[in-house]
Each structure stands twice: as structure tokens, then as C-alpha cells.
Amino acid sequence: MKNKICPSMMCADIFDLKNIVSVFEKTNIDYLHIDIMDGCFVPNYTLGTDYCRMLKEHTAIPLDIHLMINEPENKIDWFPIDEKDYVSVHCESTNHLQRALSRIKEKGAKAMVALNPATPLFAVENVLDDIDAVLIMTVNPGYAGQKLIPSTLKKIKSAREFLDSRGYKDIEIEVDGNVSFENAVKMKNAGANMFVVGSSGIFKKEFSLEEGIERFRMAVKS
Ligand code: DX5
Ligand code: ZN
């Protein structure tokens, strides 16, 4: 499965967005990861619908929209999404997970279920036919700059084994939270192939964005 790099746009300097996106285009970045928070499901606000729309107008890089909002099934239409994009919904955020996933599919996009660190894997068991990927949160969602929760590494491995044993080898595994160069290697070895890279990965003061991307690619060998 191809390794995909998904920079976390909440970690990108909004005043330098034009240059940042152009670096992503030149370096063939796979997806732009956009964190949408509603102050209820998670205790923070970040990016929103206009931000997604603006990115869509300025770049052809597909979006990876991470919805950390309650009742996502009623809000999917608010977002500008098409067949190239991923949209993830947290199973903890809705009583109607299957409905939320089928709304995403109706719009032609790829659907992903996100799991908080404490949520057991079997929460995805009955929606395997409705998803293209599982997002394993490796920190509790809400903030950048947190430390990896070590038990999530085992969870990635169990998720890969679980998906393969059920005959869902094509379902991808995304990881989000403290995806540093070092942690990314462990995550990849456990079975992840989509990496949300933020403040602990490519967005660092010590090196340029280009260098960060290069170093990340070397680490996960993609
Ligand atoms: C939350 C976010 C964060 C963050 C990732 O969903 O996606 O996990 O931006 O970057 P780090 O953890 O490296 O700051
Ligand atoms: Zn995220």
C-alpha cells in the first residue's frame, strides 16, 4: 500500500499559506489534512468550511477532512468535497455512523472512520463495507503538540491484522497525533500507511518545510 503524507493544516502558518501550499504542490504531497473542531466534541475550534473552500479554489491537492464535530451526518453537505477527497467521522460523535458514512459516499468522496485512543477497534466491525480507511488517533483529538499514547501502536497493529483477516486488505490505516519521524517508523511498521504530519513532523523551526518533507519520506521510505 502506498505511503501517503497528509500535512496537518492547523499547524501551517496562515500568513504563509500560499508558499506552503506551493511547496506541497512541488513535493507532490498526497492530501491536505484539515481539522474541523466544534468546541463540543473536542474542546477547541480550528478550521472551517470557508478554509476548505479556499484551499479547493487554489490547489488541486485533495483534502483529507477530519471532522471532530457532533452529528457529522447533518453537516457533510456543508463541505466542498468530491471523489478525490477523504472525509473522516468519529464513531464517538454520532448515533448514526453508517448514515454519516453513506452521506460521504453519496458525495463521491472516500469515507473514513476515526477512533479515539480509548475506543475499541470493534466499533468499525459493522461498517467495513462502508469505509475506505480507518483513522487511529494516536493522541486525544483537539490539540497539536501532544505526546503519543504508546498503547495506540499496538492498536494500529491489531487494526491491520483485523482488517486483513476479514478480507479488507484495501482499507487503509491513517495515524494522527505526534507523528514525528521516529514515531512514524513505528507506526508504519505496525501497519499505518497514511501519516498526518504536524508540529512534531514537518512543521519545525529547525529546518525548512522542503527538508522536513524529505526527511519524513526518508524515514517512512516513500
Ligand atoms: C488533531 C490534529 C493534531 C495535530 C497533529 O486531530 O491533527 O493531531 O495537528 O500534529 P502534531 O501532533 O504533530 O502536533
Ligand atoms: Zn486530525
PDB file of C-alpha atoms and ligand atoms in Angstrom:
ATOM      1  CA  MET A   1       0.000   0.000   0.000  1.00  0.00           C
ATOM      2  CA  LYS A   2       1.352   3.445  -0.905  1.00  0.00           C
ATOM      3  CA  ASN A   3       2.561   5.611   1.970  1.00  0.00           C
ATOM      4  CA  LYS A   4       0.722   8.926   1.935  1.00  0.00           C
ATOM      5  CA  ILE A   5       1.756  12.171   3.583  1.00  0.00           C
ATOM      6  CA  CYS A   6      -1.053  14.368   4.862  1.00  0.00           C
ATOM      7  CA  PRO A   7       0.255  17.625   6.387  1.00  0.00           C
ATOM      8  CA  SER A   8      -1.897  18.945   9.237  1.00  0.00           C
ATOM      9  CA  MET A   9      -3.006  22.367   8.032  1.00  0.00           C
ATOM     10  CA  MET A  10      -3.782  23.600  11.555  1.00  0.00           C
ATOM     11  CA  CYS A  11      -0.005  23.592  12.054  1.00  0.00           C
ATOM     12  CA  ALA A  12       0.648  25.671   8.909  1.00  0.00           C
ATOM     13  CA  ASP A  13       1.261  29.417   9.355  1.00  0.00           C
ATOM     14  CA  ILE A  14      -1.879  31.011   7.916  1.00  0.00           C
ATOM     15  CA  PHE A  15       0.092  34.128   6.892  1.00  0.00           C
ATOM     16  CA  ASP A  16       2.363  31.982   4.739  1.00  0.00           C
ATOM     17  CA  LEU A  17      -0.252  29.668   3.295  1.00  0.00           C
ATOM     18  CA  LYS A  18       0.404  30.475  -0.372  1.00  0.00           C
ATOM     19  CA  ASN A  19       4.083  29.500  -0.132  1.00  0.00           C
ATOM     20  CA  ILE A  20       3.331  26.452   1.990  1.00  0.00           C
ATOM     21  CA  VAL A  21       0.776  25.099  -0.487  1.00  0.00           C
ATOM     22  CA  SER A  22       3.144  25.726  -3.364  1.00  0.00           C
ATOM     23  CA  VAL A  23       5.852  23.673  -1.570  1.00  0.00           C
ATOM     24  CA  PHE A  24       3.268  20.904  -1.133  1.00  0.00           C
ATOM     25  CA  GLU A  25       2.477  21.009  -4.853  1.00  0.00           C
ATOM     26  CA  LYS A  26       6.151  20.875  -5.852  1.00  0.00           C
ATOM     27  CA  THR A  27       6.835  17.977  -3.492  1.00  0.00           C
ATOM     28  CA  ASN A  28       3.738  16.011  -4.590  1.00  0.00           C
ATOM     29  CA  ILE A  29       2.060  15.929  -1.211  1.00  0.00           C
ATOM     30  CA  ASP A  30      -0.832  13.448  -1.253  1.00  0.00           C
ATOM     31  CA  TYR A  31      -3.554  15.113   0.879  1.00  0.00           C
ATOM     32  CA  LEU A  32      -4.060  18.241   2.955  1.00  0.00           C
ATOM     33  CA  HIS A  33      -5.335  17.187   6.395  1.00  0.00           C
ATOM     34  CA  ILE A  34      -7.885  19.679   7.697  1.00  0.00           C
ATOM     35  CA  ASP A  35      -9.002  19.547  11.313  1.00  0.00           C
ATOM     36  CA  ILE A  36     -12.566  20.694  11.864  1.00  0.00           C
ATOM     37  CA  MET A  37     -13.476  21.135  15.541  1.00  0.00           C
ATOM     38  CA  ASP A  38     -16.768  22.331  17.005  1.00  0.00           C
ATOM     39  CA  GLY A  39     -15.933  23.151  20.620  1.00  0.00           C
ATOM     40  CA  CYS A  40     -18.330  20.353  21.731  1.00  0.00           C
ATOM     41  CA  PHE A  41     -16.986  17.040  20.526  1.00  0.00           C
ATOM     42  CA  VAL A  42     -13.486  18.379  21.236  1.00  0.00           C
ATOM     43  CA  PRO A  43     -12.577  21.388  23.395  1.00  0.00           C
ATOM     44  CA  ASN A  44     -11.244  23.629  20.629  1.00  0.00           C
ATOM     45  CA  TYR A  45     -12.083  25.449  17.392  1.00  0.00           C
ATOM     46  CA  THR A  46      -9.819  25.319  14.375  1.00  0.00           C
ATOM     47  CA  LEU A  47     -10.521  25.408  10.656  1.00  0.00           C
ATOM     48  CA  GLY A  48     -13.867  25.520   8.872  1.00  0.00           C
ATOM     49  CA  THR A  49     -15.884  25.299   5.688  1.00  0.00           C
ATOM     50  CA  ASP A  50     -14.558  28.533   4.125  1.00  0.00           C
ATOM     51  CA  TYR A  51     -10.999  27.407   4.709  1.00  0.00           C
ATOM     52  CA  CYS A  52     -11.705  24.158   2.810  1.00  0.00           C
ATOM     53  CA  ARG A  53     -13.384  26.097   0.009  1.00  0.00           C
ATOM     54  CA  MET A  54     -10.435  28.471  -0.277  1.00  0.00           C
ATOM     55  CA  LEU A  55      -7.945  25.606  -0.498  1.00  0.00           C
ATOM     56  CA  LYS A  56     -10.082  23.930  -3.175  1.00  0.00           C
ATOM     57  CA  GLU A  57     -10.003  27.127  -5.236  1.00  0.00           C
ATOM     58  CA  HIS A  58      -6.229  27.436  -5.021  1.00  0.00           C
ATOM     59  CA  THR A  59      -4.878  23.918  -5.302  1.00  0.00           C
ATOM     60  CA  ALA A  60      -5.663  20.564  -6.854  1.00  0.00           C
ATOM     61  CA  ILE A  61      -4.189  18.661  -3.901  1.00  0.00           C
ATOM     62  CA  PRO A  62      -7.072  16.605  -2.500  1.00  0.00           C
ATOM     63  CA  LEU A  63      -8.375  17.228   1.008  1.00  0.00           C
ATOM     64  CA  ASP A  64      -8.438  14.871   3.974  1.00  0.00           C
ATOM     65  CA  ILE A  65     -11.118  16.436   6.145  1.00  0.00           C
ATOM     66  CA  HIS A  66     -11.097  15.255   9.771  1.00  0.00           C
ATOM     67  CA  LEU A  67     -14.467  16.043  11.335  1.00  0.00           C
ATOM     68  CA  MET A  68     -14.271  16.351  15.110  1.00  0.00           C
ATOM     69  CA  ILE A  69     -17.865  17.562  15.408  1.00  0.00           C
ATOM     70  CA  ASN A  70     -21.094  16.222  16.877  1.00  0.00           C
ATOM     71  CA  GLU A  71     -23.726  14.843  14.494  1.00  0.00           C
ATOM     72  CA  PRO A  72     -21.484  14.964  11.412  1.00  0.00           C
ATOM     73  CA  GLU A  73     -24.194  13.242   9.333  1.00  0.00           C
ATOM     74  CA  ASN A  74     -26.122  16.551   9.236  1.00  0.00           C
ATOM     75  CA  LYS A  75     -23.124  18.687   8.259  1.00  0.00           C
ATOM     76  CA  ILE A  76     -21.351  16.802   5.485  1.00  0.00           C
ATOM     77  CA  ASP A  77     -23.177  18.823   2.821  1.00  0.00           C
ATOM     78  CA  TRP A  78     -21.553  21.985   4.163  1.00  0.00           C
ATOM     79  CA  PHE A  79     -18.157  20.884   2.848  1.00  0.00           C
ATOM     80  CA  PRO A  80     -16.833  21.133  -0.720  1.00  0.00           C
ATOM     81  CA  ILE A  81     -15.889  17.505  -1.329  1.00  0.00           C
ATOM     82  CA  ASP A  82     -15.525  15.287  -4.368  1.00  0.00           C
ATOM     83  CA  GLU A  83     -14.248  11.858  -5.356  1.00  0.00           C
ATOM     84  CA  LYS A  84     -10.574  12.660  -4.713  1.00  0.00           C
ATOM     85  CA  ASP A  85     -11.119  13.689  -1.091  1.00  0.00           C
ATOM     86  CA  TYR A  86     -11.244  11.759   2.170  1.00  0.00           C
ATOM     87  CA  VAL A  87     -13.644  12.652   4.962  1.00  0.00           C
ATOM     88  CA  SER A  88     -13.339  11.080   8.408  1.00  0.00           C
ATOM     89  CA  VAL A  89     -16.033  10.966  11.077  1.00  0.00           C
ATOM     90  CA  HIS A  90     -15.544   9.882  14.664  1.00  0.00           C
ATOM     91  CA  CYS A  91     -17.676   6.930  15.689  1.00  0.00           C
ATOM     92  CA  GLU A  92     -17.954   8.558  19.159  1.00  0.00           C
ATOM     93  CA  SER A  93     -19.534  11.682  17.654  1.00  0.00           C
ATOM     94  CA  THR A  94     -22.733  10.167  16.263  1.00  0.00           C
ATOM     95  CA  ASN A  95     -25.507   7.665  16.940  1.00  0.00           C
ATOM     96  CA  HIS A  96     -25.755   7.230  13.169  1.00  0.00           C
ATOM     97  CA  LEU A  97     -22.295   6.309  11.988  1.00  0.00           C
ATOM     98  CA  GLN A  98     -23.463   4.333   8.965  1.00  0.00           C
ATOM     99  CA  ARG A  99     -25.652   7.230   7.866  1.00  0.00           C
ATOM    100  CA  ALA A 100     -22.727   9.653   8.140  1.00  0.00           C
ATOM    101  CA  LEU A 101     -20.505   7.327   6.093  1.00  0.00           C
ATOM    102  CA  SER A 102     -23.102   6.844   3.390  1.00  0.00           C
ATOM    103  CA  ARG A 103     -23.581  10.642   3.118  1.00  0.00           C
ATOM    104  CA  ILE A 104     -19.851  10.929   2.407  1.00  0.00           C
ATOM    105  CA  LYS A 105     -20.096   8.166  -0.211  1.00  0.00           C
ATOM    106  CA  GLU A 106     -23.150   9.804  -1.818  1.00  0.00           C
ATOM    107  CA  LYS A 107     -20.970  12.855  -2.424  1.00  0.00           C
ATOM    108  CA  GLY A 108     -18.479  10.571  -4.145  1.00  0.00           C
ATOM    109  CA  ALA A 109     -15.710  11.033  -1.557  1.00  0.00           C
ATOM    110  CA  LYS A 110     -13.782   8.375   0.336  1.00  0.00           C
ATOM    111  CA  ALA A 111     -15.099   7.604   3.801  1.00  0.00           C
ATOM    112  CA  MET A 112     -13.006   7.037   6.896  1.00  0.00           C
ATOM    113  CA  VAL A 113     -13.925   6.163  10.495  1.00  0.00           C
ATOM    114  CA  ALA A 114     -11.869   7.838  13.211  1.00  0.00           C
ATOM    115  CA  LEU A 115     -11.301   6.169  16.599  1.00  0.00           C
ATOM    116  CA  ASN A 116     -10.228   7.968  19.772  1.00  0.00           C
ATOM    117  CA  PRO A 117      -7.432   6.234  21.707  1.00  0.00           C
ATOM    118  CA  ALA A 118      -9.876   4.643  24.195  1.00  0.00           C
ATOM    119  CA  THR A 119     -12.359   3.435  21.568  1.00  0.00           C
ATOM    120  CA  PRO A 120     -12.083  -0.288  20.818  1.00  0.00           C
ATOM    121  CA  LEU A 121     -11.389  -1.467  17.305  1.00  0.00           C
ATOM    122  CA  PHE A 122     -14.576  -3.481  17.070  1.00  0.00           C
ATOM    123  CA  ALA A 123     -16.502  -0.206  16.699  1.00  0.00           C
ATOM    124  CA  VAL A 124     -15.720  -0.455  12.958  1.00  0.00           C
ATOM    125  CA  GLU A 125     -16.759  -4.093  12.603  1.00  0.00           C
ATOM    126  CA  ASN A 126     -20.200  -3.461  11.135  1.00  0.00           C
ATOM    127  CA  VAL A 127     -19.229  -0.655   8.764  1.00  0.00           C
ATOM    128  CA  LEU A 128     -16.337  -2.315   6.939  1.00  0.00           C
ATOM    129  CA  ASP A 129     -18.276  -2.251   3.667  1.00  0.00           C
ATOM    130  CA  ASP A 130     -18.844   1.493   4.051  1.00  0.00           C
ATOM    131  CA  ILE A 131     -15.266   2.679   4.528  1.00  0.00           C
ATOM    132  CA  ASP A 132     -12.020   3.208   2.630  1.00  0.00           C
ATOM    133  CA  ALA A 133      -9.847   3.880   5.675  1.00  0.00           C
ATOM    134  CA  VAL A 134      -9.655   3.820   9.475  1.00  0.00           C
ATOM    135  CA  LEU A 135      -8.114   6.755  11.329  1.00  0.00           C
ATOM    136  CA  ILE A 136      -6.389   5.637  14.508  1.00  0.00           C
ATOM    137  CA  MET A 137      -5.933   8.667  16.771  1.00  0.00           C
ATOM    138  CA  THR A 138      -2.559   8.363  18.471  1.00  0.00           C
ATOM    139  CA  VAL A 139      -3.363  11.295  20.813  1.00  0.00           C
ATOM    140  CA  ASN A 140      -6.720  12.518  22.121  1.00  0.00           C
ATOM    141  CA  PRO A 141      -8.084  14.835  19.434  1.00  0.00           C
ATOM    142  CA  GLY A 142      -8.280  18.576  19.986  1.00  0.00           C
ATOM    143  CA  TYR A 143      -4.762  19.948  20.085  1.00  0.00           C
ATOM    144  CA  ALA A 144      -1.496  19.837  18.209  1.00  0.00           C
ATOM    145  CA  GLY A 145       1.743  19.238  20.074  1.00  0.00           C
ATOM    146  CA  GLN A 146       0.682  16.327  22.313  1.00  0.00           C
ATOM    147  CA  LYS A 147       2.638  13.182  23.181  1.00  0.00           C
ATOM    148  CA  LEU A 148       1.972   9.807  21.587  1.00  0.00           C
ATOM    149  CA  ILE A 149      -0.187   7.440  23.656  1.00  0.00           C
ATOM    150  CA  PRO A 150       2.003   4.287  23.493  1.00  0.00           C
ATOM    151  CA  SER A 151      -0.873   1.758  23.545  1.00  0.00           C
ATOM    152  CA  THR A 152      -2.045   3.112  20.178  1.00  0.00           C
ATOM    153  CA  LEU A 153       0.929   1.457  18.449  1.00  0.00           C
ATOM    154  CA  LYS A 154      -0.464  -1.949  19.401  1.00  0.00           C
ATOM    155  CA  LYS A 155      -3.864  -0.790  18.251  1.00  0.00           C
ATOM    156  CA  ILE A 156      -2.520   0.024  14.766  1.00  0.00           C
ATOM    157  CA  LYS A 157      -1.063  -3.482  14.526  1.00  0.00           C
ATOM    158  CA  SER A 158      -4.307  -5.076  15.717  1.00  0.00           C
ATOM    159  CA  ALA A 159      -6.264  -2.944  13.245  1.00  0.00           C
ATOM    160  CA  ARG A 160      -4.122  -4.103  10.302  1.00  0.00           C
ATOM    161  CA  GLU A 161      -4.463  -7.741  11.384  1.00  0.00           C
ATOM    162  CA  PHE A 162      -8.195  -7.362  11.968  1.00  0.00           C
ATOM    163  CA  LEU A 163      -8.793  -5.765   8.550  1.00  0.00           C
ATOM    164  CA  ASP A 164      -6.642  -8.310   6.703  1.00  0.00           C
ATOM    165  CA  SER A 165      -8.222 -11.280   8.459  1.00  0.00           C
ATOM    166  CA  ARG A 166     -11.703 -10.071   7.494  1.00  0.00           C
ATOM    167  CA  GLY A 167     -10.652  -9.757   3.859  1.00  0.00           C
ATOM    168  CA  TYR A 168     -10.385  -5.944   3.844  1.00  0.00           C
ATOM    169  CA  LYS A 169      -6.747  -5.608   2.770  1.00  0.00           C
ATOM    170  CA  ASP A 170      -7.559  -2.451   0.770  1.00  0.00           C
ATOM    171  CA  ILE A 171      -8.808  -0.475   3.759  1.00  0.00           C
ATOM    172  CA  GLU A 172      -6.060   1.987   4.632  1.00  0.00           C
ATOM    173  CA  ILE A 173      -4.889   2.998   8.101  1.00  0.00           C
ATOM    174  CA  GLU A 174      -4.254   6.644   8.878  1.00  0.00           C
ATOM    175  CA  VAL A 175      -2.494   7.859  12.031  1.00  0.00           C
ATOM    176  CA  ASP A 176      -2.911  11.310  13.593  1.00  0.00           C
ATOM    177  CA  GLY A 177      -1.084  12.814  16.556  1.00  0.00           C
ATOM    178  CA  ASN A 178       2.632  13.173  17.352  1.00  0.00           C
ATOM    179  CA  VAL A 179       3.644  11.602  14.041  1.00  0.00           C
ATOM    180  CA  SER A 180       7.327  12.513  14.430  1.00  0.00           C
ATOM    181  CA  PHE A 181       9.996  10.986  12.181  1.00  0.00           C
ATOM    182  CA  GLU A 182      10.753   8.467  14.914  1.00  0.00           C
ATOM    183  CA  ASN A 183       7.142   7.594  15.761  1.00  0.00           C
ATOM    184  CA  ALA A 184       6.220   7.377  12.064  1.00  0.00           C
ATOM    185  CA  VAL A 185       8.642   4.475  11.594  1.00  0.00           C
ATOM    186  CA  LYS A 186       6.987   2.569  14.462  1.00  0.00           C
ATOM    187  CA  MET A 187       3.528   3.412  13.114  1.00  0.00           C
ATOM    188  CA  LYS A 188       4.476   2.271   9.627  1.00  0.00           C
ATOM    189  CA  ASN A 189       5.926  -0.987  10.954  1.00  0.00           C
ATOM    190  CA  ALA A 190       2.672  -1.538  12.839  1.00  0.00           C
ATOM    191  CA  GLY A 191       0.699  -1.169   9.580  1.00  0.00           C
ATOM    192  CA  ALA A 192      -0.168   2.511   9.050  1.00  0.00           C
ATOM    193  CA  ASN A 193       0.194   3.985   5.554  1.00  0.00           C
ATOM    194  CA  MET A 194      -1.381   7.470   5.815  1.00  0.00           C
ATOM    195  CA  PHE A 195       0.508   9.895   8.049  1.00  0.00           C
ATOM    196  CA  VAL A 196      -0.881  13.161   9.406  1.00  0.00           C
ATOM    197  CA  VAL A 197       2.231  15.238   9.934  1.00  0.00           C
ATOM    198  CA  GLY A 198       2.059  18.367  12.042  1.00  0.00           C
ATOM    199  CA  SER A 199       4.157  20.228  14.571  1.00  0.00           C
ATOM    200  CA  SER A 200       6.178  17.163  15.559  1.00  0.00           C
ATOM    201  CA  GLY A 201       6.924  16.231  11.935  1.00  0.00           C
ATOM    202  CA  ILE A 202       7.458  18.638   9.054  1.00  0.00           C
ATOM    203  CA  PHE A 203       6.444  21.992  10.608  1.00  0.00           C
ATOM    204  CA  LYS A 204       9.547  22.814  12.622  1.00  0.00           C
ATOM    205  CA  LYS A 205      11.652  25.930  13.084  1.00  0.00           C
ATOM    206  CA  GLU A 206      14.932  24.000  12.857  1.00  0.00           C
ATOM    207  CA  PHE A 207      14.549  23.081   9.172  1.00  0.00           C
ATOM    208  CA  SER A 208      12.672  24.153   6.067  1.00  0.00           C
ATOM    209  CA  LEU A 209       9.395  22.585   5.017  1.00  0.00           C
ATOM    210  CA  GLU A 210      11.101  21.022   1.966  1.00  0.00           C
ATOM    211  CA  GLU A 211      13.731  19.456   4.205  1.00  0.00           C
ATOM    212  CA  GLY A 212      11.080  18.255   6.654  1.00  0.00           C
ATOM    213  CA  ILE A 213       9.153  16.528   3.859  1.00  0.00           C
ATOM    214  CA  GLU A 214      12.348  14.970   2.502  1.00  0.00           C
ATOM    215  CA  ARG A 215      13.340  13.710   5.945  1.00  0.00           C
ATOM    216  CA  PHE A 216       9.869  12.350   6.588  1.00  0.00           C
ATOM    217  CA  ARG A 217       9.889  10.495   3.263  1.00  0.00           C
ATOM    218  CA  MET A 218      13.288   9.004   4.065  1.00  0.00           C
ATOM    219  CA  ALA A 219      12.006   7.882   7.482  1.00  0.00           C
ATOM    220  CA  VAL A 220       8.975   6.049   6.091  1.00  0.00           C
ATOM    221  CA  LYS A 221      10.750   5.230   2.811  1.00  0.00           C
ATOM    222  CA  SER A 222       8.119   6.522   0.429  1.00  0.00           C
TER     223      SER A 222
HETATM  224  C1  DX5 B   1      -5.669  16.730  15.659  1.00  0.00           C
HETATM  225  C2  DX5 B   1      -4.502  17.178  14.798  1.00  0.00           C
HETATM  226  C3  DX5 B   1      -3.230  17.027  15.575  1.00  0.00           C
HETATM  227  C4  DX5 B   1      -2.029  17.695  15.013  1.00  0.00           C
HETATM  228  C5  DX5 B   1      -1.017  16.759  14.509  1.00  0.00           C
HETATM  229  O1  DX5 B   1      -6.560  15.974  15.012  1.00  0.00           O
HETATM  230  O2  DX5 B   1      -4.478  16.618  13.513  1.00  0.00           O
HETATM  231  O3  DX5 B   1      -3.036  15.708  15.879  1.00  0.00           O
HETATM  232  O4  DX5 B   1      -2.263  18.671  14.112  1.00  0.00           O
HETATM  233  O5  DX5 B   1       0.241  17.267  14.686  1.00  0.00           O
HETATM  234  P1  DX5 B   1       1.168  17.101  15.962  1.00  0.00           P
HETATM  235  O6  DX5 B   1       0.582  16.098  16.890  1.00  0.00           O
HETATM  236  O7  DX5 B   1       2.480  16.673  15.384  1.00  0.00           O
HETATM  237  O8  DX5 B   1       1.262  18.454  16.580  1.00  0.00           O
HETATM  238 ZN    ZN B   2      -6.622  15.482  12.522  1.00  0.00          ZN
END
